[in-house]
Amino acid sequence: MAILSILHYPDPRLHKIAKPVLEVDAKIRRLADDMAETMYAAPGIGLAATQIDVHLQLVVIDTSETRDNLLVFINPRIIELEGTRDYEEGCLSVPGIYETVTRSGRIKVEALDRNGEVFTLEAEGLLAVCIQHEIDHLHGKVFVEYLSQLKQVRIKNKLKKRIRETM
Ligand code: K1U
Ligand code: ZN
């Protein structure tokens, strides 16, 4: 397995639209394994392929306390949404920034698993938030885009300054 490098906002590659996976083969399973290793090492509770500059519809998530409940979503699609919920989100592509976003409180998602089998999952709480956040990545959307223009400019400037200071 391998730890992959994660793109940082405002990298324009984070806005690419991911394509559906046409065949769930050994290459896709290997990519899912590498993404899981990258997510656990970061550490994070989710990772979308977009964040590692692979523009395929593939997401890994583990919101368990014990970090032993890996979920792999291939070609995920939200098929039901209910209610709203505010949650303070973070993102491995926007390090050190935490902001509250309003999303659906309960969702039902349909996807393929790592064997290419269709499954559905009903989620609420942090898992529902994380699934929506990761599917947004596949659509080229970063969570800061839910914030005001002023906040987005401040975040961009802060991250650009941080990059300059580490050069
Ligand atoms: O998409 C990502 O960049 C991963 C992101 C997922 C996420 C977090 C919070 C709300 C919505 C989506 C993260 O994992 S940020 C890091 C984080 O939240 C965390 C890290 C270690 C332990 C617990 C949480
Ligand atoms: Zn993210």
PDB file of C-alpha atoms and ligand atoms in Angstrom:
ATOM      1  CA  MET A   1       0.000   0.000   0.000  1.00  0.00           C
ATOM      2  CA  ALA A   2       1.069   3.627  -0.371  1.00  0.00           C
ATOM      3  CA  ILE A   3       0.461   7.020   1.163  1.00  0.00           C
ATOM      4  CA  LEU A   4      -0.554   9.447  -1.578  1.00  0.00           C
ATOM      5  CA  SER A   5      -0.145  13.225  -1.585  1.00  0.00           C
ATOM      6  CA  ILE A   6      -3.277  15.308  -1.028  1.00  0.00           C
ATOM      7  CA  LEU A   7      -4.069  18.412  -3.118  1.00  0.00           C
ATOM      8  CA  HIS A   8      -4.490  21.633  -1.149  1.00  0.00           C
ATOM      9  CA  TYR A   9      -7.101  24.334  -1.768  1.00  0.00           C
ATOM     10  CA  PRO A  10      -7.061  26.544  -3.878  1.00  0.00           C
ATOM     11  CA  ASP A  11      -5.510  24.011  -6.293  1.00  0.00           C
ATOM     12  CA  PRO A  12      -7.727  24.147  -9.444  1.00  0.00           C
ATOM     13  CA  ARG A  13      -7.567  20.335  -9.787  1.00  0.00           C
ATOM     14  CA  LEU A  14      -9.921  20.150  -6.773  1.00  0.00           C
ATOM     15  CA  HIS A  15     -12.649  21.506  -9.090  1.00  0.00           C
ATOM     16  CA  LYS A  16     -12.423  18.712 -11.682  1.00  0.00           C
ATOM     17  CA  ILE A  17     -15.544  16.538 -12.080  1.00  0.00           C
ATOM     18  CA  ALA A  18     -14.885  12.849 -11.345  1.00  0.00           C
ATOM     19  CA  LYS A  19     -15.894  10.248 -13.933  1.00  0.00           C
ATOM     20  CA  PRO A  20     -17.803   7.054 -13.048  1.00  0.00           C
ATOM     21  CA  VAL A  21     -15.760   3.891 -12.486  1.00  0.00           C
ATOM     22  CA  LEU A  22     -16.615   1.591 -15.407  1.00  0.00           C
ATOM     23  CA  GLU A  23     -15.179  -1.625 -13.961  1.00  0.00           C
ATOM     24  CA  VAL A  24     -14.368  -2.457 -10.336  1.00  0.00           C
ATOM     25  CA  ASP A  25     -11.115  -4.346 -10.913  1.00  0.00           C
ATOM     26  CA  ALA A  26      -7.892  -5.002  -8.998  1.00  0.00           C
ATOM     27  CA  LYS A  27      -6.568  -1.540  -9.955  1.00  0.00           C
ATOM     28  CA  ILE A  28      -9.588   0.175  -8.373  1.00  0.00           C
ATOM     29  CA  ARG A  29      -9.329  -2.022  -5.240  1.00  0.00           C
ATOM     30  CA  ARG A  30      -5.618  -1.118  -4.962  1.00  0.00           C
ATOM     31  CA  LEU A  31      -6.512   2.582  -5.310  1.00  0.00           C
ATOM     32  CA  ALA A  32      -9.145   2.209  -2.550  1.00  0.00           C
ATOM     33  CA  ASP A  33      -6.530   0.546  -0.293  1.00  0.00           C
ATOM     34  CA  ASP A  34      -4.012   3.343  -0.947  1.00  0.00           C
ATOM     35  CA  MET A  35      -6.676   5.970  -0.287  1.00  0.00           C
ATOM     36  CA  ALA A  36      -7.619   4.259   2.995  1.00  0.00           C
ATOM     37  CA  GLU A  37      -3.984   4.205   4.096  1.00  0.00           C
ATOM     38  CA  THR A  38      -3.652   7.901   3.164  1.00  0.00           C
ATOM     39  CA  MET A  39      -6.844   8.793   5.079  1.00  0.00           C
ATOM     40  CA  TYR A  40      -5.800   6.902   8.244  1.00  0.00           C
ATOM     41  CA  ALA A  41      -2.292   8.399   8.139  1.00  0.00           C
ATOM     42  CA  ALA A  42      -3.492  12.002   7.653  1.00  0.00           C
ATOM     43  CA  PRO A  43      -5.490  11.414   9.943  1.00  0.00           C
ATOM     44  CA  GLY A  44      -8.952  11.943   8.516  1.00  0.00           C
ATOM     45  CA  ILE A  45     -12.396  10.380   8.509  1.00  0.00           C
ATOM     46  CA  GLY A  46     -12.883  10.504   4.739  1.00  0.00           C
ATOM     47  CA  LEU A  47     -11.072  10.952   1.433  1.00  0.00           C
ATOM     48  CA  ALA A  48     -12.313  11.388  -2.136  1.00  0.00           C
ATOM     49  CA  ALA A  49     -10.196  10.347  -5.142  1.00  0.00           C
ATOM     50  CA  THR A  50     -10.326  13.968  -6.396  1.00  0.00           C
ATOM     51  CA  GLN A  51      -8.174  14.976  -3.402  1.00  0.00           C
ATOM     52  CA  ILE A  52      -5.336  12.753  -4.617  1.00  0.00           C
ATOM     53  CA  ASP A  53      -5.714  14.005  -8.212  1.00  0.00           C
ATOM     54  CA  VAL A  54      -7.507  10.901  -9.463  1.00  0.00           C
ATOM     55  CA  HIS A  55     -10.755  11.979 -11.120  1.00  0.00           C
ATOM     56  CA  LEU A  56     -12.834   8.846 -10.621  1.00  0.00           C
ATOM     57  CA  GLN A  57     -15.940   8.449  -8.434  1.00  0.00           C
ATOM     58  CA  LEU A  58     -14.328   6.705  -5.479  1.00  0.00           C
ATOM     59  CA  VAL A  59     -14.575   7.618  -1.773  1.00  0.00           C
ATOM     60  CA  VAL A  60     -13.319   6.006   1.437  1.00  0.00           C
ATOM     61  CA  ILE A  61     -14.773   6.839   4.870  1.00  0.00           C
ATOM     62  CA  ASP A  62     -14.256   5.653   8.435  1.00  0.00           C
ATOM     63  CA  THR A  63     -16.074   7.660  11.116  1.00  0.00           C
ATOM     64  CA  SER A  64     -15.743   4.942  13.776  1.00  0.00           C
ATOM     65  CA  GLU A  65     -13.958   5.738  17.073  1.00  0.00           C
ATOM     66  CA  THR A  66     -11.966   2.522  16.711  1.00  0.00           C
ATOM     67  CA  ARG A  67     -10.860   3.324  13.121  1.00  0.00           C
ATOM     68  CA  ASP A  68     -11.715  -0.193  11.996  1.00  0.00           C
ATOM     69  CA  ASN A  69     -14.911   0.302   9.970  1.00  0.00           C
ATOM     70  CA  LEU A  70     -13.744   1.249   6.487  1.00  0.00           C
ATOM     71  CA  LEU A  71     -16.500   2.062   3.985  1.00  0.00           C
ATOM     72  CA  VAL A  72     -15.713   2.161   0.255  1.00  0.00           C
ATOM     73  CA  PHE A  73     -18.159   3.946  -2.054  1.00  0.00           C
ATOM     74  CA  ILE A  74     -17.744   3.598  -5.822  1.00  0.00           C
ATOM     75  CA  ASN A  75     -20.001   5.764  -8.043  1.00  0.00           C
ATOM     76  CA  PRO A  76     -21.945   6.980  -4.960  1.00  0.00           C
ATOM     77  CA  ARG A  77     -25.281   8.723  -5.454  1.00  0.00           C
ATOM     78  CA  ILE A  78     -27.551  10.231  -2.823  1.00  0.00           C
ATOM     79  CA  ILE A  79     -31.075   8.909  -3.442  1.00  0.00           C
ATOM     80  CA  GLU A  80     -32.893  10.359  -0.401  1.00  0.00           C
ATOM     81  CA  LEU A  81     -32.355  13.475   1.712  1.00  0.00           C
ATOM     82  CA  GLU A  82     -34.186  14.565   4.864  1.00  0.00           C
ATOM     83  CA  GLY A  83     -33.941  17.459   7.353  1.00  0.00           C
ATOM     84  CA  THR A  84     -30.964  19.710   7.984  1.00  0.00           C
ATOM     85  CA  ARG A  85     -28.002  19.683  10.296  1.00  0.00           C
ATOM     86  CA  ASP A  86     -25.221  22.178  11.104  1.00  0.00           C
ATOM     87  CA  TYR A  87     -21.778  20.677  11.603  1.00  0.00           C
ATOM     88  CA  GLU A  88     -18.316  22.187  11.987  1.00  0.00           C
ATOM     89  CA  GLU A  89     -16.397  20.601   9.107  1.00  0.00           C
ATOM     90  CA  GLY A  90     -12.725  20.205   8.336  1.00  0.00           C
ATOM     91  CA  CYS A  91     -11.025  19.043   5.152  1.00  0.00           C
ATOM     92  CA  LEU A  92      -7.643  17.455   4.507  1.00  0.00           C
ATOM     93  CA  SER A  93      -7.396  19.712   1.419  1.00  0.00           C
ATOM     94  CA  VAL A  94      -7.986  22.842   3.539  1.00  0.00           C
ATOM     95  CA  PRO A  95      -5.698  22.156   6.515  1.00  0.00           C
ATOM     96  CA  GLY A  96      -6.347  23.991   9.780  1.00  0.00           C
ATOM     97  CA  ILE A  97      -9.677  25.518   8.682  1.00  0.00           C
ATOM     98  CA  TYR A  98     -12.902  24.481  10.446  1.00  0.00           C
ATOM     99  CA  GLU A  99     -16.218  26.103   9.543  1.00  0.00           C
ATOM    100  CA  THR A 100     -19.896  25.297  10.103  1.00  0.00           C
ATOM    101  CA  VAL A 101     -21.843  24.050   7.087  1.00  0.00           C
ATOM    102  CA  THR A 102     -25.567  23.235   6.877  1.00  0.00           C
ATOM    103  CA  ARG A 103     -26.355  19.956   5.109  1.00  0.00           C
ATOM    104  CA  SER A 104     -29.085  17.319   5.048  1.00  0.00           C
ATOM    105  CA  GLY A 105     -29.427  15.515   8.392  1.00  0.00           C
ATOM    106  CA  ARG A 106     -30.387  12.060   7.084  1.00  0.00           C
ATOM    107  CA  ILE A 107     -29.479  10.590   3.726  1.00  0.00           C
ATOM    108  CA  LYS A 108     -29.719   7.353   1.775  1.00  0.00           C
ATOM    109  CA  VAL A 109     -26.809   6.638  -0.557  1.00  0.00           C
ATOM    110  CA  GLU A 110     -26.478   4.039  -3.302  1.00  0.00           C
ATOM    111  CA  ALA A 111     -23.037   2.912  -4.474  1.00  0.00           C
ATOM    112  CA  LEU A 112     -20.930  -0.051  -5.562  1.00  0.00           C
ATOM    113  CA  ASP A 113     -18.733  -1.764  -2.977  1.00  0.00           C
ATOM    114  CA  ARG A 114     -15.156  -2.967  -3.558  1.00  0.00           C
ATOM    115  CA  ASN A 115     -16.527  -6.132  -5.178  1.00  0.00           C
ATOM    116  CA  GLY A 116     -18.639  -4.140  -7.627  1.00  0.00           C
ATOM    117  CA  GLU A 117     -21.903  -5.059  -5.838  1.00  0.00           C
ATOM    118  CA  VAL A 118     -24.639  -2.412  -5.488  1.00  0.00           C
ATOM    119  CA  PHE A 119     -25.524  -1.473  -1.891  1.00  0.00           C
ATOM    120  CA  THR A 120     -27.571   1.221  -0.170  1.00  0.00           C
ATOM    121  CA  LEU A 121     -26.825   2.800   3.188  1.00  0.00           C
ATOM    122  CA  GLU A 122     -28.951   5.060   5.372  1.00  0.00           C
ATOM    123  CA  ALA A 123     -26.873   7.509   7.392  1.00  0.00           C
ATOM    124  CA  GLU A 124     -27.298  10.326   9.882  1.00  0.00           C
ATOM    125  CA  GLY A 125     -24.996  12.405  12.093  1.00  0.00           C
ATOM    126  CA  LEU A 126     -21.296  12.613  11.268  1.00  0.00           C
ATOM    127  CA  LEU A 127     -21.461   9.782   8.698  1.00  0.00           C
ATOM    128  CA  ALA A 128     -24.195  11.606   6.718  1.00  0.00           C
ATOM    129  CA  VAL A 129     -22.168  14.844   6.851  1.00  0.00           C
ATOM    130  CA  CYS A 130     -18.997  13.082   5.744  1.00  0.00           C
ATOM    131  CA  ILE A 131     -20.683  11.256   2.823  1.00  0.00           C
ATOM    132  CA  GLN A 132     -22.108  14.570   1.535  1.00  0.00           C
ATOM    133  CA  HIS A 133     -18.723  16.299   1.967  1.00  0.00           C
ATOM    134  CA  GLU A 134     -16.914  13.542   0.019  1.00  0.00           C
ATOM    135  CA  ILE A 135     -19.514  13.388  -2.788  1.00  0.00           C
ATOM    136  CA  ASP A 136     -19.132  17.173  -3.119  1.00  0.00           C
ATOM    137  CA  HIS A 137     -15.388  16.579  -3.736  1.00  0.00           C
ATOM    138  CA  LEU A 138     -16.307  14.227  -6.623  1.00  0.00           C
ATOM    139  CA  HIS A 139     -18.422  17.061  -8.061  1.00  0.00           C
ATOM    140  CA  GLY A 140     -15.460  19.460  -7.771  1.00  0.00           C
ATOM    141  CA  LYS A 141     -16.839  21.295  -4.746  1.00  0.00           C
ATOM    142  CA  VAL A 142     -14.827  22.109  -1.609  1.00  0.00           C
ATOM    143  CA  PHE A 143     -16.709  22.801   1.665  1.00  0.00           C
ATOM    144  CA  VAL A 144     -15.447  26.397   1.900  1.00  0.00           C
ATOM    145  CA  GLU A 145     -17.590  27.187  -1.172  1.00  0.00           C
ATOM    146  CA  TYR A 146     -20.644  27.085   1.146  1.00  0.00           C
ATOM    147  CA  LEU A 147     -19.176  30.091   3.025  1.00  0.00           C
ATOM    148  CA  SER A 148     -19.472  33.804   2.209  1.00  0.00           C
ATOM    149  CA  GLN A 149     -17.189  35.275  -0.498  1.00  0.00           C
ATOM    150  CA  LEU A 150     -15.405  37.264   2.218  1.00  0.00           C
ATOM    151  CA  LYS A 151     -14.631  34.129   4.258  1.00  0.00           C
ATOM    152  CA  GLN A 152     -13.468  32.301   1.100  1.00  0.00           C
ATOM    153  CA  VAL A 153     -11.050  35.123   0.202  1.00  0.00           C
ATOM    154  CA  ARG A 154      -9.701  35.167   3.787  1.00  0.00           C
ATOM    155  CA  ILE A 155      -9.170  31.395   3.763  1.00  0.00           C
ATOM    156  CA  LYS A 156      -7.455  31.490   0.336  1.00  0.00           C
ATOM    157  CA  ASN A 157      -5.117  34.282   1.519  1.00  0.00           C
ATOM    158  CA  LYS A 158      -4.327  32.428   4.751  1.00  0.00           C
ATOM    159  CA  LEU A 159      -3.445  29.216   2.887  1.00  0.00           C
ATOM    160  CA  LYS A 160      -1.392  31.056   0.220  1.00  0.00           C
ATOM    161  CA  LYS A 161       0.528  32.883   3.007  1.00  0.00           C
ATOM    162  CA  ARG A 162       1.202  29.553   4.722  1.00  0.00           C
ATOM    163  CA  ILE A 163       2.578  28.112   1.439  1.00  0.00           C
ATOM    164  CA  ARG A 164       4.859  31.185   0.998  1.00  0.00           C
ATOM    165  CA  GLU A 165       6.175  30.816   4.573  1.00  0.00           C
ATOM    166  CA  THR A 166       7.124  27.187   4.034  1.00  0.00           C
ATOM    167  CA  MET A 167       9.019  27.876   0.776  1.00  0.00           C
TER     168      MET A 167
HETATM  169  O1  K1U B   1     -12.597  15.155   2.818  1.00  0.00           O
HETATM  170  C1  K1U B   1     -11.734  15.320   3.652  1.00  0.00           C
HETATM  171  O2  K1U B   1     -10.856  16.135   3.450  1.00  0.00           O
HETATM  172  C2  K1U B   1     -11.729  14.543   4.940  1.00  0.00           C
HETATM  173  C3  K1U B   1     -12.403  15.282   6.083  1.00  0.00           C
HETATM  174  C4  K1U B   1     -13.800  14.731   6.210  1.00  0.00           C
HETATM  175  C5  K1U B   1     -14.781  15.514   7.028  1.00  0.00           C
HETATM  176  C6  K1U B   1     -14.512  15.930   8.308  1.00  0.00           C
HETATM  177  C7  K1U B   1     -15.468  16.622   9.042  1.00  0.00           C
HETATM  178  C8  K1U B   1     -16.690  16.883   8.487  1.00  0.00           C
HETATM  179  C9  K1U B   1     -16.953  16.478   7.199  1.00  0.00           C
HETATM  180  C10 K1U B   1     -16.001  15.777   6.470  1.00  0.00           C
HETATM  181  C11 K1U B   1     -11.583  15.046   7.337  1.00  0.00           C
HETATM  182  O3  K1U B   1     -11.374  13.958   7.726  1.00  0.00           O
HETATM  183  S1  K1U B   1     -10.959  16.423   8.178  1.00  0.00           S
HETATM  184  C12 K1U B   1     -10.155  15.711   9.613  1.00  0.00           C
HETATM  185  C13 K1U B   1     -11.113  15.272  10.657  1.00  0.00           C
HETATM  186  O4  K1U B   1     -12.257  15.687  10.661  1.00  0.00           O
HETATM  187  C14 K1U B   1     -10.707  14.304  11.702  1.00  0.00           C
HETATM  188  C15 K1U B   1      -9.428  13.836  11.775  1.00  0.00           C
HETATM  189  C16 K1U B   1      -9.071  12.912  12.754  1.00  0.00           C
HETATM  190  C17 K1U B   1      -9.997  12.470  13.652  1.00  0.00           C
HETATM  191  C18 K1U B   1     -11.269  12.941  13.598  1.00  0.00           C
HETATM  192  C19 K1U B   1     -11.628  13.853  12.620  1.00  0.00           C
HETATM  193 ZN    ZN B   2     -12.641  17.444   2.163  1.00  0.00          ZN
END
